[in-house]
Amino acid sequence: MPQISPTGPIQPRAAVLWHGADYNPDQWPPETLDEDVQLMRQAGVNAVSLGIFSWAQLETAPGRFDFDWMDRAFEKLWAGGVHVALATPTAAPPRWMTAAEPQVLAVSASGTRLPHGGRQRFCPTSPAYRRHVERINTALAQRYGGHPALMLWHISNEYVSNCHCPLCAEAFIGYLKQRYGDLATLNAQWWAAFWSQRFAAWEQVEPPRPAHGTVPHGLTLDWQRFRSHQMCEFFKFEAATVRAVTPEVPITTNMMGKFPGLDYAAFAEVMDVVSWDCYGSVGADPVHMAFDHSLMRGMKDNRPWLLIEQTPSATNWQEYGTLKPPGVLRLWSLQAIGHGSDSAMYFQWRRSRGASEKFHGAVVEHAAGSRARVFGEVAALGAELKQLSPIVIGTAVTPARIGILCDQESRWAFENAAGYARDKRYLGELQRHFRAVWTQNLRIDVVQHHRDWSGYDILIAPRLYMLKSGLFPREGTPEQLAARVDVAAKLAAFVERGGTLVVGCLSGIVNESDLVYEGGYPGPLRQLLGIWVEQTDCLPPSAPGSFANGMSLDRDVLALPSVSCGCDRFFDRVHLRGATAAAAYTGNWYAGEPCLTVHRHGHGEAWYIATDPEAAFLEQFYRHLAARHGLHPTIEPVAEVEVLTRRGGGREVLFILNHAPEPRSVAIAPNADAAAADAPGASTAAWHDAHTDTVWPQRLELAPLQVRIAQRRLDRTTG
Ligand code: GAL
């Protein structure tokens, strides 16, 4: 596997910010290629993702390849200075294959073999499909592996996994045997005595289908896990086919942010570089993308990653095809780069004439070619990225010391739990806490449970519903075994050495099989938090700005500017067992009972928030906790202005983004606390504008949607 430094570049042969798009010359008459390359030069395009979904054009019959069009594309693109992220075309098999071997297609939950159709409809277990995949991938790698334009493998496209065929069902049983070892353990972990669900033989376990009605939650959860695992094994298989020929070419597959279907943490172990497709909605809160970028880059220790798809204008699948107003393309591209991306790429280069994506945004639209507004904005960004490349490449997001714990399996279990409320959104609450830190201009990462936490001072776990014991799976792949972690023990060690932990309500409820911890919530965290929770009240969410209950703070314990705030939705009834109450409910029949507690443990402290407090409280609370660790915003927060930094190569790069449709004014002079306290790596060197190299004034005026970028030297020891 290629060795990529933690600050990049991702590919030393293409050590620039990649600017480009999904490109399918196979969908166009051959003469379009020359015009496209010409337009790409004009647009400052230096990279394309080539051949996604092109299988039928590459292999016209089993083993009969037509590489002519791709040969021409490689040559002309390379002559035009454009690198290639070469796709394995395997997300959509050709018709000759599905006609001859329908078993390559997935079986739906109702038991029907899918007919040939759109994309991502194959069975990840099918040996026949794997044979075909190996043949085309190997042929592509052998043909283009030595081409100087090849910089990256783009494996498949947006994996989705939901096959219920007999082969998958059999593999599921094998997976469960490894996970639990014996049926008695499986029955116990799934609480299978309930409703006579007990399994007397492995063969009785079936993938859950709607017709089964309610099945044990442990089964639903394991099926979800297995589907993700099986597709990840397929991804591994695909990766191996090209790695065998081109071990030095990095590999990615494009992920989909908050997509609920897969556990991307496992996929990240297979890829050399993270990439993802970001389709923000015009007018949405910018925190959504900030969170998603952090979630995606956190899959691989916050190393440089790739924004591999975004629309240049509108999508064809969001509720409304709203065009990105002028300036938004630049703003969102630079937001991604500020969050650690080494690219700004689009879906798609040329807007197709037919089929389902003909009204999806593209760099080259149906009308006006290079004269169109969108093309102009893309070309302007291309020129700017060329200028920014030497400053940005070789840096990665500045390490954060605050992290928010996120776990897809916990999300699956929480959202599937029958109880508390029907509408339970795991990521929604994580995002509220993330936002409260992010709006303070304090750096924050989204952190996976099995990654290294040693760089963090503060860890936030708003909905740690599932607390993995680390006991399962009993056996598994090396990656599965490495991901096994006793989360409570890891958290205790974190606090012990001086960390601050914040746990939110509905945490520590179940183990990794969705089996409830007895003796009071939050299960194995009771001792660390010095509390136990008896029960949780749940009320419908209040209208914006009003709250079902309140929190009254004890200022001797927690001195925040406000002494009271609202709280909503979930209300734990907490008993103290060593912890100190820092706030009490002001209303309902449990008024006066604790709703915020703190407990010292080792050199650190563990907080428990027993409810969902209003955003204003969370902002004050996190700013207070951060200050106690000497963490202060480098630049004072201004509403709707995002501040991001990257570091590496002895320099720091600062991005200031005005997401507001109005002008904003930002004080650049570092706040006195921050200059001293933001160490290691603090610098008081002046910020130099990335474009003009002039020293920035003490106050920066930003036009609506404007982004300003600067750099400064870092101490030699810290850069
Ligand atoms: C992505 C996909 C692309 C294209 C795009 C449209 O999810 O990878 O192939 O369909 O959506 O927005």
XYZ file of C-alpha atoms and ligand atoms in Angstrom:
731
model
C 0.000 0.000 0.000
C 1.277 3.509 -0.711
C 2.673 5.332 2.300
C 0.871 8.668 2.491
C 2.175 11.183 5.011
C -0.400 12.431 7.570
C -0.404 15.828 5.888
C -0.298 14.548 2.317
C 0.110 14.917 -0.548
C -2.201 12.068 -1.422
C -0.302 11.432 -4.656
C 3.207 12.949 -4.976
C 2.894 12.722 -8.778
C -0.119 15.049 -8.626
C 0.738 17.224 -5.636
C -1.827 19.931 -6.309
C -5.391 20.564 -5.226
C -7.403 18.359 -7.547
C -10.083 20.146 -9.485
C -12.281 18.140 -11.796
C -15.333 15.987 -12.266
C -16.856 12.615 -13.056
C -16.185 12.194 -16.739
C -17.912 9.772 -19.096
C -16.637 10.334 -22.634
C -18.134 6.917 -23.425
C -21.575 8.530 -23.304
C -20.663 11.054 -26.026
C -19.602 11.004 -29.685
C -15.795 10.646 -29.917
C -15.284 14.169 -31.237
C -16.585 15.628 -27.969
C -13.364 14.540 -26.264
C -11.232 17.231 -27.926
C -13.699 19.936 -27.018
C -13.909 18.610 -23.462
C -10.155 18.639 -22.942
C -10.024 22.159 -24.337
C -12.785 23.249 -21.944
C -11.080 21.465 -19.051
C -7.945 23.505 -19.651
C -10.067 26.634 -19.619
C -11.732 25.550 -16.369
C -8.461 24.716 -14.626
C -9.439 21.056 -14.422
C -6.493 18.808 -13.540
C -8.264 15.571 -12.551
C -11.260 13.490 -13.628
C -12.936 10.361 -12.320
C -13.077 8.230 -15.434
C -15.158 5.227 -16.343
C -17.668 5.111 -13.479
C -20.556 2.878 -14.669
C -18.796 2.230 -18.030
C -18.625 -1.552 -17.854
C -20.891 -2.193 -20.850
C -18.721 0.094 -22.982
C -15.463 -1.472 -21.739
C -16.393 -5.131 -21.965
C -18.904 -5.571 -24.742
C -19.149 -9.360 -24.297
C -17.561 -11.680 -21.735
C -13.804 -11.172 -22.070
C -14.131 -8.960 -25.166
C -12.715 -5.596 -24.234
C -13.033 -2.307 -26.032
C -10.396 -0.033 -24.600
C -10.085 2.220 -27.624
C -12.239 4.984 -26.250
C -10.536 4.869 -22.887
C -7.069 4.775 -24.487
C -7.961 7.929 -26.382
C -9.365 9.538 -23.260
C -6.210 8.751 -21.271
C -3.966 10.128 -23.987
C -5.901 13.302 -24.643
C -6.536 14.027 -21.001
C -2.902 13.534 -20.140
C -1.820 15.714 -23.033
C -4.147 18.345 -21.588
C -2.558 18.075 -18.130
C -5.472 16.146 -16.614
C -4.861 13.278 -14.183
C -7.162 10.288 -13.898
C -8.901 8.724 -10.920
C -9.759 5.487 -12.685
C -12.998 3.866 -11.633
C -13.678 0.188 -11.478
C -16.967 0.174 -13.404
C -18.487 -2.442 -11.150
C -21.384 -0.464 -9.685
C -23.442 -1.328 -12.775
C -22.960 -4.671 -14.596
C -23.631 -5.011 -18.347
C -26.786 -6.685 -19.588
C -24.974 -9.652 -21.157
C -23.884 -10.646 -17.676
C -27.205 -10.330 -15.882
C -28.968 -12.150 -18.733
C -26.553 -15.085 -18.651
C -26.021 -15.194 -14.904
C -28.906 -13.579 -13.069
C -27.405 -14.796 -9.789
C -25.013 -11.823 -9.893
C -28.009 -9.659 -8.980
C -29.288 -9.090 -5.471
C -32.477 -10.573 -4.019
C -34.915 -8.121 -2.445
C -36.276 -8.382 1.078
C -39.441 -9.911 -0.335
C -37.367 -12.719 -1.855
C -37.447 -11.627 -5.511
C -34.276 -11.678 -7.596
C -33.898 -8.131 -8.903
C -34.100 -7.756 -12.656
C -31.401 -5.836 -14.511
C -31.908 -2.220 -13.570
C -30.031 0.819 -12.334
C -26.913 0.595 -10.218
C -25.722 -1.031 -6.989
C -28.008 -4.013 -7.443
C -25.442 -6.776 -7.365
C -24.947 -9.466 -4.753
C -21.705 -8.916 -2.837
C -21.427 -12.632 -2.032
C -21.946 -13.993 -5.558
C -18.804 -15.869 -6.724
C -19.950 -15.311 -10.312
C -20.013 -11.556 -9.829
C -16.609 -11.597 -8.196
C -15.182 -13.528 -11.166
C -16.453 -10.872 -13.566
C -15.237 -8.075 -11.329
C -11.787 -9.586 -11.081
C -11.559 -9.888 -14.861
C -12.506 -6.299 -15.688
C -10.557 -4.759 -12.807
C -7.415 -6.718 -13.620
C -7.701 -5.835 -17.286
C -8.042 -2.133 -16.445
C -5.138 -2.231 -14.006
C -2.914 -4.024 -16.501
C -3.774 -1.659 -19.298
C -3.557 1.646 -17.430
C -1.476 0.809 -14.362
C 1.673 2.217 -15.939
C 0.057 5.290 -17.449
C 1.473 8.507 -15.986
C -2.023 10.035 -15.802
C -3.263 7.388 -13.352
C -3.200 8.877 -9.860
C -5.949 7.083 -7.929
C -8.296 4.125 -8.032
C -11.937 5.064 -7.592
C -13.429 1.727 -6.588
C -17.059 1.216 -7.639
C -19.432 4.061 -6.802
C -21.368 4.654 -3.599
C -21.709 1.098 -2.347
C -25.154 0.097 -1.102
C -25.837 -3.325 0.400
C -29.141 -5.122 0.703
C -29.110 -8.600 -0.785
C -31.249 -11.359 0.760
C -30.190 -14.217 -1.537
C -29.500 -17.732 -0.219
C -25.733 -17.169 -0.480
C -25.952 -14.030 1.646
C -28.255 -15.833 4.094
C -25.712 -18.640 4.424
C -22.840 -16.186 4.826
C -24.893 -14.430 7.514
C -25.038 -17.625 9.535
C -21.267 -18.039 9.178
C -20.862 -14.465 10.372
C -23.041 -15.132 13.415
C -21.149 -18.307 14.257
C -17.939 -16.286 14.374
C -19.585 -13.532 16.357
C -21.199 -15.652 19.072
C -19.417 -18.996 18.949
C -22.488 -21.034 19.922
C -26.253 -20.859 19.673
C -26.764 -20.564 23.423
C -24.799 -17.300 23.407
C -26.704 -16.043 20.392
C -30.052 -16.852 22.033
C -28.971 -15.134 25.224
C -27.587 -12.045 23.474
C -30.706 -11.693 21.324
C -33.030 -12.321 24.298
C -34.588 -14.930 22.070
C -36.845 -16.466 24.702
C -39.097 -13.472 24.082
C -42.146 -14.362 21.941
C -40.828 -17.882 21.457
C -38.023 -16.697 19.199
C -35.448 -19.203 20.457
C -33.223 -20.736 17.766
C -32.630 -24.462 18.062
C -30.368 -24.732 14.994
C -28.213 -22.229 13.095
C -30.201 -22.912 9.932
C -33.275 -21.402 11.597
C -31.679 -17.952 11.461
C -32.907 -16.009 8.452
C -32.247 -12.486 7.221
C -35.151 -10.435 8.565
C -37.819 -9.518 6.016
C -40.918 -7.351 6.444
C -43.031 -10.520 6.436
C -41.360 -11.646 9.662
C -42.918 -8.795 11.608
C -40.987 -7.804 14.711
C -37.886 -9.934 15.186
C -35.345 -9.704 18.017
C -33.591 -6.351 17.836
C -30.275 -8.150 18.127
C -31.098 -9.956 14.879
C -32.034 -6.736 13.086
C -28.843 -5.130 14.299
C -26.628 -8.043 13.324
C -28.241 -8.233 9.906
C -27.487 -4.545 9.377
C -23.927 -5.179 10.555
C -23.556 -8.185 8.304
C -24.822 -6.330 5.227
C -22.250 -3.632 5.807
C -19.529 -6.188 6.563
C -20.281 -8.215 3.466
C -20.090 -5.164 1.234
C -16.873 -4.137 2.929
C -15.481 -7.606 2.176
C -16.519 -7.051 -1.418
C -14.753 -3.682 -1.408
C -11.662 -5.420 -0.030
C -11.913 -7.944 -2.836
C -12.152 -5.196 -5.449
C -9.278 -3.298 -3.896
C -7.140 -6.447 -3.954
C -7.760 -6.973 -7.677
C -6.147 -3.643 -8.568
C -3.593 -3.587 -5.750
C -2.193 -6.846 -7.102
C -1.187 -4.983 -10.271
C -0.624 -1.414 -9.042
C 0.347 -1.610 -5.361
C 1.626 1.970 -5.399
C -1.596 3.624 -6.611
C -3.810 4.812 -3.726
C -7.363 3.552 -3.447
C -10.602 5.166 -2.432
C -14.311 4.595 -2.734
C -16.738 7.486 -2.583
C -18.740 7.585 0.643
C -21.995 9.411 1.326
C -21.612 11.257 4.613
C -24.460 10.370 6.967
C -25.678 7.468 4.784
C -27.277 5.051 7.252
C -26.684 1.829 5.304
C -22.985 1.134 5.877
C -20.496 1.392 8.686
C -17.892 3.484 6.913
C -15.425 3.104 9.768
C -14.686 -0.409 8.451
C -14.437 0.791 4.848
C -11.909 3.433 5.842
C -9.539 0.682 6.967
C -9.446 -0.611 3.386
C -8.938 2.696 1.594
C -5.737 4.708 1.407
C -7.602 7.983 1.261
C -11.102 8.992 2.294
C -13.352 10.559 -0.308
C -16.968 11.568 -0.195
C -19.830 13.061 -2.181
C -21.175 16.203 -0.571
C -24.527 17.494 -1.728
C -25.518 20.302 0.594
C -28.883 21.978 0.239
C -28.929 25.623 -0.669
C -30.073 27.624 2.348
C -29.305 24.870 4.868
C -27.379 25.567 8.042
C -23.636 25.360 7.205
C -23.117 23.221 10.303
C -24.546 20.286 8.349
C -21.618 20.264 5.980
C -19.122 21.146 8.695
C -20.303 18.102 10.641
C -20.326 15.849 7.589
C -16.817 16.871 6.530
C -15.600 16.224 10.079
C -17.395 12.871 10.193
C -15.856 11.748 6.923
C -12.298 12.922 7.565
C -12.453 11.417 11.073
C -12.769 7.987 9.472
C -9.048 8.163 8.737
C -7.504 10.219 11.522
C -8.297 13.573 9.921
C -5.761 13.109 7.152
C -6.248 14.979 3.873
C -9.246 13.613 2.016
C -11.074 14.217 -1.245
C -14.261 16.090 -1.989
C -14.846 13.856 -4.974
C -18.368 14.929 -5.917
C -20.473 18.031 -5.425
C -22.854 19.651 -7.834
C -21.724 22.793 -9.589
C -25.306 24.086 -9.600
C -28.356 21.957 -8.671
C -29.117 18.307 -8.091
C -31.953 16.463 -9.783
C -32.930 14.526 -6.675
C -33.332 16.999 -3.842
C -36.862 18.174 -3.185
C -36.260 21.314 -5.199
C -33.557 21.735 -7.816
C -32.357 25.035 -6.342
C -29.413 26.532 -8.186
C -26.386 27.456 -6.122
C -26.451 31.243 -6.155
C -23.268 32.996 -7.334
C -20.492 32.549 -4.791
C -21.830 29.376 -3.150
C -19.767 27.033 -5.303
C -16.576 28.801 -4.178
C -17.727 29.063 -0.566
C -18.580 25.368 -0.236
C -15.519 24.180 -2.147
C -13.227 26.201 0.085
C -15.167 25.077 3.155
C -14.324 21.483 2.228
C -10.683 22.419 1.664
C -10.606 24.235 5.010
C -11.914 21.003 6.528
C -8.994 19.087 5.056
C -9.979 18.213 1.506
C -7.214 18.235 -1.098
C -9.720 18.583 -3.917
C -12.898 20.161 -5.212
C -14.517 17.840 -7.733
C -17.947 17.739 -9.282
C -20.588 15.439 -10.485
C -20.522 15.828 -13.469
C -18.373 17.270 -16.213
C -20.894 17.401 -19.061
C -24.641 17.377 -18.509
C -26.039 14.316 -20.227
C -28.717 14.549 -22.900
C -30.789 11.628 -21.789
C -31.597 9.255 -18.949
C -32.144 10.135 -15.340
C -29.439 12.728 -14.732
C -29.988 15.016 -17.696
C -31.240 17.757 -15.394
C -28.482 17.350 -12.832
C -26.015 20.199 -12.588
C -22.777 19.913 -14.566
C -19.764 22.024 -15.368
C -20.691 22.053 -19.059
C -24.398 22.674 -19.271
C -26.784 22.023 -22.133
C -26.603 25.651 -23.127
C -23.833 28.175 -23.512
C -20.770 25.923 -22.861
C -17.942 28.037 -21.521
C -20.087 31.185 -21.614
C -22.445 29.927 -18.911
C -22.308 31.401 -15.402
C -21.571 28.050 -13.796
C -18.648 27.374 -16.110
C -17.289 30.827 -15.314
C -17.450 30.165 -11.575
C -15.815 26.764 -11.998
C -13.042 28.258 -14.122
C -12.448 31.051 -11.606
C -12.211 28.480 -8.824
C -9.836 26.387 -10.933
C -7.493 29.360 -11.319
C -7.695 30.087 -7.609
C -6.994 26.488 -6.583
C -3.885 26.533 -8.761
C -2.666 29.522 -6.797
C -3.602 27.968 -3.451
C -2.066 24.559 -4.147
C 1.483 25.311 -2.956
C 0.085 26.813 0.247
C -2.470 24.111 1.049
C -0.925 20.872 -0.197
C 1.211 19.332 2.528
C -1.080 20.557 5.306
C -3.919 18.795 7.114
C -6.583 20.162 9.463
C -4.981 21.451 12.639
C -5.390 18.740 15.267
C -8.410 19.373 17.465
C -8.407 18.746 21.190
C -12.156 18.367 21.427
C -13.843 15.333 19.942
C -17.388 14.077 19.658
C -17.817 10.313 19.731
C -19.774 8.789 16.901
C -20.594 5.194 16.137
C -22.765 3.895 13.335
C -23.731 0.713 15.191
C -24.974 2.790 18.103
C -26.998 4.829 15.624
C -28.587 1.692 14.155
C -29.496 0.322 17.565
C -30.791 3.632 18.929
C -32.958 4.441 15.943
C -34.361 0.902 15.857
C -35.158 0.829 19.582
C -38.883 0.684 20.278
C -39.208 3.168 23.070
C -38.598 6.710 24.340
C -40.023 8.315 21.184
C -40.737 7.160 17.662
C -38.673 9.850 16.028
C -35.173 9.381 17.372
C -32.292 10.813 15.430
C -28.903 9.822 16.718
C -26.886 12.166 14.530
C -29.258 15.074 15.159
C -28.230 15.296 18.792
C -24.556 14.801 17.978
C -24.827 17.641 15.547
C -26.361 19.960 18.167
C -23.419 19.401 20.482
C -20.951 19.683 17.601
C -22.542 22.963 16.620
C -22.171 24.393 20.111
C -18.389 23.897 19.905
C -18.020 24.789 16.238
C -19.816 28.132 16.597
C -17.206 29.114 19.216
C -14.448 28.710 16.604
C -13.089 25.883 18.712
C -11.745 23.012 16.665
C -13.715 19.787 16.957
C -13.393 16.336 15.395
C -15.906 13.551 14.989
C -14.194 10.544 16.535
C -14.771 6.812 16.079
C -14.781 4.595 19.157
C -11.873 2.417 18.097
C -9.500 5.240 17.078
C -6.751 6.793 19.184
C -8.159 9.342 21.671
C -4.858 10.401 23.161
C -4.826 13.792 21.398
C -8.096 14.935 22.977
C -8.711 16.885 26.175
C -12.494 16.830 25.931
C -14.667 14.032 24.607
C -18.391 14.468 24.121
C -20.719 11.470 23.880
C -24.246 12.855 23.509
C -26.060 9.568 22.737
C -23.820 6.724 23.754
C -26.852 4.437 23.644
C -24.794 1.350 22.833
C -21.810 0.850 25.050
C -19.735 -1.895 23.503
C -18.213 -4.349 25.925
C -15.557 -5.507 23.474
C -16.617 -9.140 23.908
C -18.059 -9.561 20.428
C -17.323 -10.726 17.815
C -15.615 -13.717 19.387
C -13.788 -14.276 16.081
C -13.592 -12.210 12.936
C -11.405 -10.494 10.409
C -8.353 -8.610 11.724
C -10.226 -5.327 11.193
C -13.245 -6.575 13.154
C -11.057 -7.693 15.999
C -9.153 -4.405 16.010
C -12.461 -2.515 16.210
C -13.505 -4.431 19.349
C -13.276 -2.103 22.277
C -14.482 -1.960 25.845
C -15.746 1.599 25.544
C -16.460 2.130 29.259
C -12.913 1.085 30.191
C -11.459 3.276 27.452
C -13.500 6.245 28.669
C -12.453 5.656 32.276
C -8.785 5.608 31.212
C -9.340 8.828 29.267
C -10.764 10.599 32.317
C -8.196 9.050 34.628
C -5.350 10.698 32.748
C -6.981 14.135 32.957
C -9.574 14.196 30.190
C -12.998 15.788 30.493
C -15.827 13.536 29.416
C -19.365 14.720 28.727
C -22.006 12.011 28.445
C -25.518 12.838 27.299
C -28.784 11.176 28.237
C -29.849 7.830 26.742
C -26.314 6.547 27.062
C -25.004 3.245 28.388
C -28.337 1.555 27.830
C -27.378 -1.575 25.860
C -24.358 -3.669 24.914
C -23.334 -4.422 21.313
C -26.127 -7.002 20.977
C -28.773 -4.464 22.021
C -29.090 -6.229 25.368
C -29.888 -3.830 28.209
C -27.405 -3.339 31.031
C -29.068 -4.132 34.320
C -28.737 -2.282 37.605
C -29.443 1.222 36.342
C -28.334 3.306 33.401
C -25.834 4.244 32.088
C -24.674 0.679 32.685
C -20.912 0.304 33.008
C -20.496 4.106 33.128
C -22.312 4.489 36.471
C -19.154 4.401 38.517
C -17.224 6.775 36.285
C -20.115 9.258 36.286
C -20.982 8.761 39.966
C -24.708 8.454 39.249
C -27.409 6.033 38.278
C -30.471 6.738 36.205
C -33.767 5.213 37.200
C -35.932 6.095 34.208
C -36.325 8.590 31.398
C -39.310 10.800 30.722
C -39.921 11.812 27.131
C -42.111 14.694 25.964
C -42.871 15.848 22.438
C -40.350 18.422 21.223
C -41.450 21.981 21.930
C -41.877 24.671 19.325
C -38.603 26.464 18.483
C -37.630 28.804 21.309
C -39.796 27.152 23.964
C -38.870 24.277 26.237
C -40.767 21.654 28.156
C -38.578 22.096 31.218
C -35.762 24.195 32.594
C -32.365 23.762 34.229
C -31.291 25.882 37.136
C -27.515 25.977 37.562
C -25.656 25.851 40.852
C -23.078 28.572 40.292
C -20.834 27.214 43.003
C -20.352 24.147 40.832
C -20.615 25.630 37.356
C -20.124 29.366 36.871
C -21.635 30.118 33.482
C -22.945 33.548 32.407
C -26.564 32.272 32.554
C -28.002 30.621 35.653
C -30.930 29.008 33.946
C -31.784 27.623 30.558
C -34.369 25.502 28.812
C -34.269 21.785 28.208
C -36.464 19.567 26.139
C -37.518 16.151 24.976
C -35.691 13.653 27.252
C -35.491 13.933 31.041
C -33.600 11.352 33.057
C -34.357 10.854 36.729
C -30.851 10.792 38.162
C -29.605 9.530 41.547
C -26.256 10.783 42.793
C -23.678 8.182 43.860
C -20.603 10.336 44.370
C -21.207 12.945 41.685
C -22.128 16.554 42.445
C -25.267 18.109 40.987
C -24.451 21.165 38.890
C -28.050 21.885 37.843
C -31.574 20.816 38.740
C -34.828 20.628 36.787
C -37.074 23.606 37.384
C -40.346 22.030 36.292
C -42.552 18.963 36.045
C -43.053 16.500 38.893
C -39.299 15.921 39.180
C -38.473 19.627 39.687
C -35.441 19.961 41.935
C -33.898 16.659 40.852
C -30.409 16.782 39.303
C -30.151 17.185 35.544
C -26.453 17.957 35.220
C -23.775 16.239 37.282
C -20.014 16.137 37.552
C -17.783 13.495 39.048
C -14.019 13.623 39.504
C -12.133 10.518 38.511
C -8.343 10.292 38.505
C -6.999 13.520 37.056
C -10.126 14.316 35.090
C -13.858 14.721 35.413
C -16.934 13.135 33.943
C -20.102 15.163 33.305
C -23.563 13.803 32.739
C -26.249 15.850 30.987
C -29.548 14.176 31.805
C -31.637 16.014 29.217
C -31.340 17.875 25.894
C -30.440 21.432 26.918
C -30.984 24.420 24.678
C -28.179 25.430 22.325
C -27.278 28.566 24.284
C -26.463 26.450 27.332
C -24.339 24.028 25.330
C -22.347 26.910 23.854
C -21.581 28.412 27.265
C -20.889 25.023 28.765
C -18.404 23.924 26.125
C -16.663 27.269 26.054
C -16.235 26.998 29.822
C -14.892 23.430 29.671
C -12.550 24.332 26.819
C -11.159 27.314 28.719
C -10.395 25.054 31.669
C -8.162 23.070 29.335
C -6.588 26.280 28.058
C -8.465 26.075 24.754
C -9.676 29.415 23.444
C -10.875 30.439 20.003
C -8.020 31.942 18.000
C -10.498 34.353 16.483
C -13.560 35.572 18.373
C -16.756 34.015 16.981
C -19.000 36.015 14.666
C -22.425 34.662 13.688
C -22.376 32.540 10.522
C -18.640 33.013 10.050
C -16.681 29.770 10.073
C -12.984 29.727 10.955
C -10.859 26.759 9.904
C -7.147 26.056 9.957
C -4.742 23.572 8.402
C -1.148 22.950 9.368
C 1.942 21.331 7.959
C 5.328 22.107 6.449
C 6.013 24.807 9.037
C 2.980 26.892 8.150
C -0.625 27.375 9.155
C -3.379 28.222 6.707
C -6.446 30.099 7.902
C -9.819 30.045 6.159
C -12.478 32.560 7.155
C -15.815 31.851 5.533
C -18.812 34.122 5.664
C -21.841 31.865 5.235
C -24.194 34.820 5.768
C -25.987 36.621 2.948
C -24.871 39.862 4.626
C -21.436 41.396 5.189
C -19.555 40.476 8.356
C -16.649 42.040 10.205
C -14.116 39.824 11.983
C -11.380 40.834 14.443
C -8.201 39.113 13.331
C -5.970 40.115 16.223
C -5.632 36.877 18.149
C -7.411 36.914 21.430
C -4.857 37.291 24.196
C -5.712 33.986 25.887
C -5.514 32.092 22.652
C -2.070 33.298 21.667
C -0.643 31.672 24.752
C -3.036 28.848 25.187
C -3.604 27.409 21.766
C -0.261 25.628 22.062
C 1.271 23.434 20.856
C 1.909 25.167 17.591
C 0.803 28.624 18.671
C 2.236 31.404 16.631
C 1.928 35.127 16.835
C 3.383 35.643 13.360
C 1.278 37.885 11.150
C -1.262 36.438 8.742
C -0.341 36.969 5.102
C -3.097 36.977 2.560
C -2.909 33.798 0.473
C -3.549 35.683 -2.744
C -1.779 39.018 -2.328
C 0.781 38.106 0.338
C -0.035 41.369 2.126
C -0.304 41.353 5.917
C -3.901 41.185 7.065
C -5.307 44.160 8.953
C -6.546 43.786 12.534
C -10.104 43.694 11.284
C -11.344 41.932 8.182
C -14.486 42.934 6.305
C -16.172 40.067 4.505
C -18.743 40.491 1.762
C -21.752 38.112 1.751
C -20.565 34.525 1.082
C -16.975 35.686 0.868
C -14.005 33.520 1.858
C -10.617 34.922 2.830
C -7.525 32.784 3.196
C -4.205 33.593 4.821
C -1.072 31.804 5.957
C 1.575 32.338 8.589
C 4.800 30.711 9.699
C 4.767 28.347 12.639
C 7.533 27.732 15.128
C 9.955 25.285 13.622
C 9.246 22.773 16.381
C 5.515 22.728 15.877
C 4.882 23.047 12.151
C -24.006 10.639 -6.533
C -23.488 9.580 -7.490
C -23.322 10.119 -8.892
C -24.534 10.905 -9.289
C -24.805 11.970 -8.261
C -25.984 12.844 -8.546
O -24.562 10.122 -5.390
O -22.260 9.060 -7.061
O -23.104 9.060 -9.776
O -25.638 10.053 -9.422
O -25.048 11.344 -7.030
O -26.140 13.784 -7.512
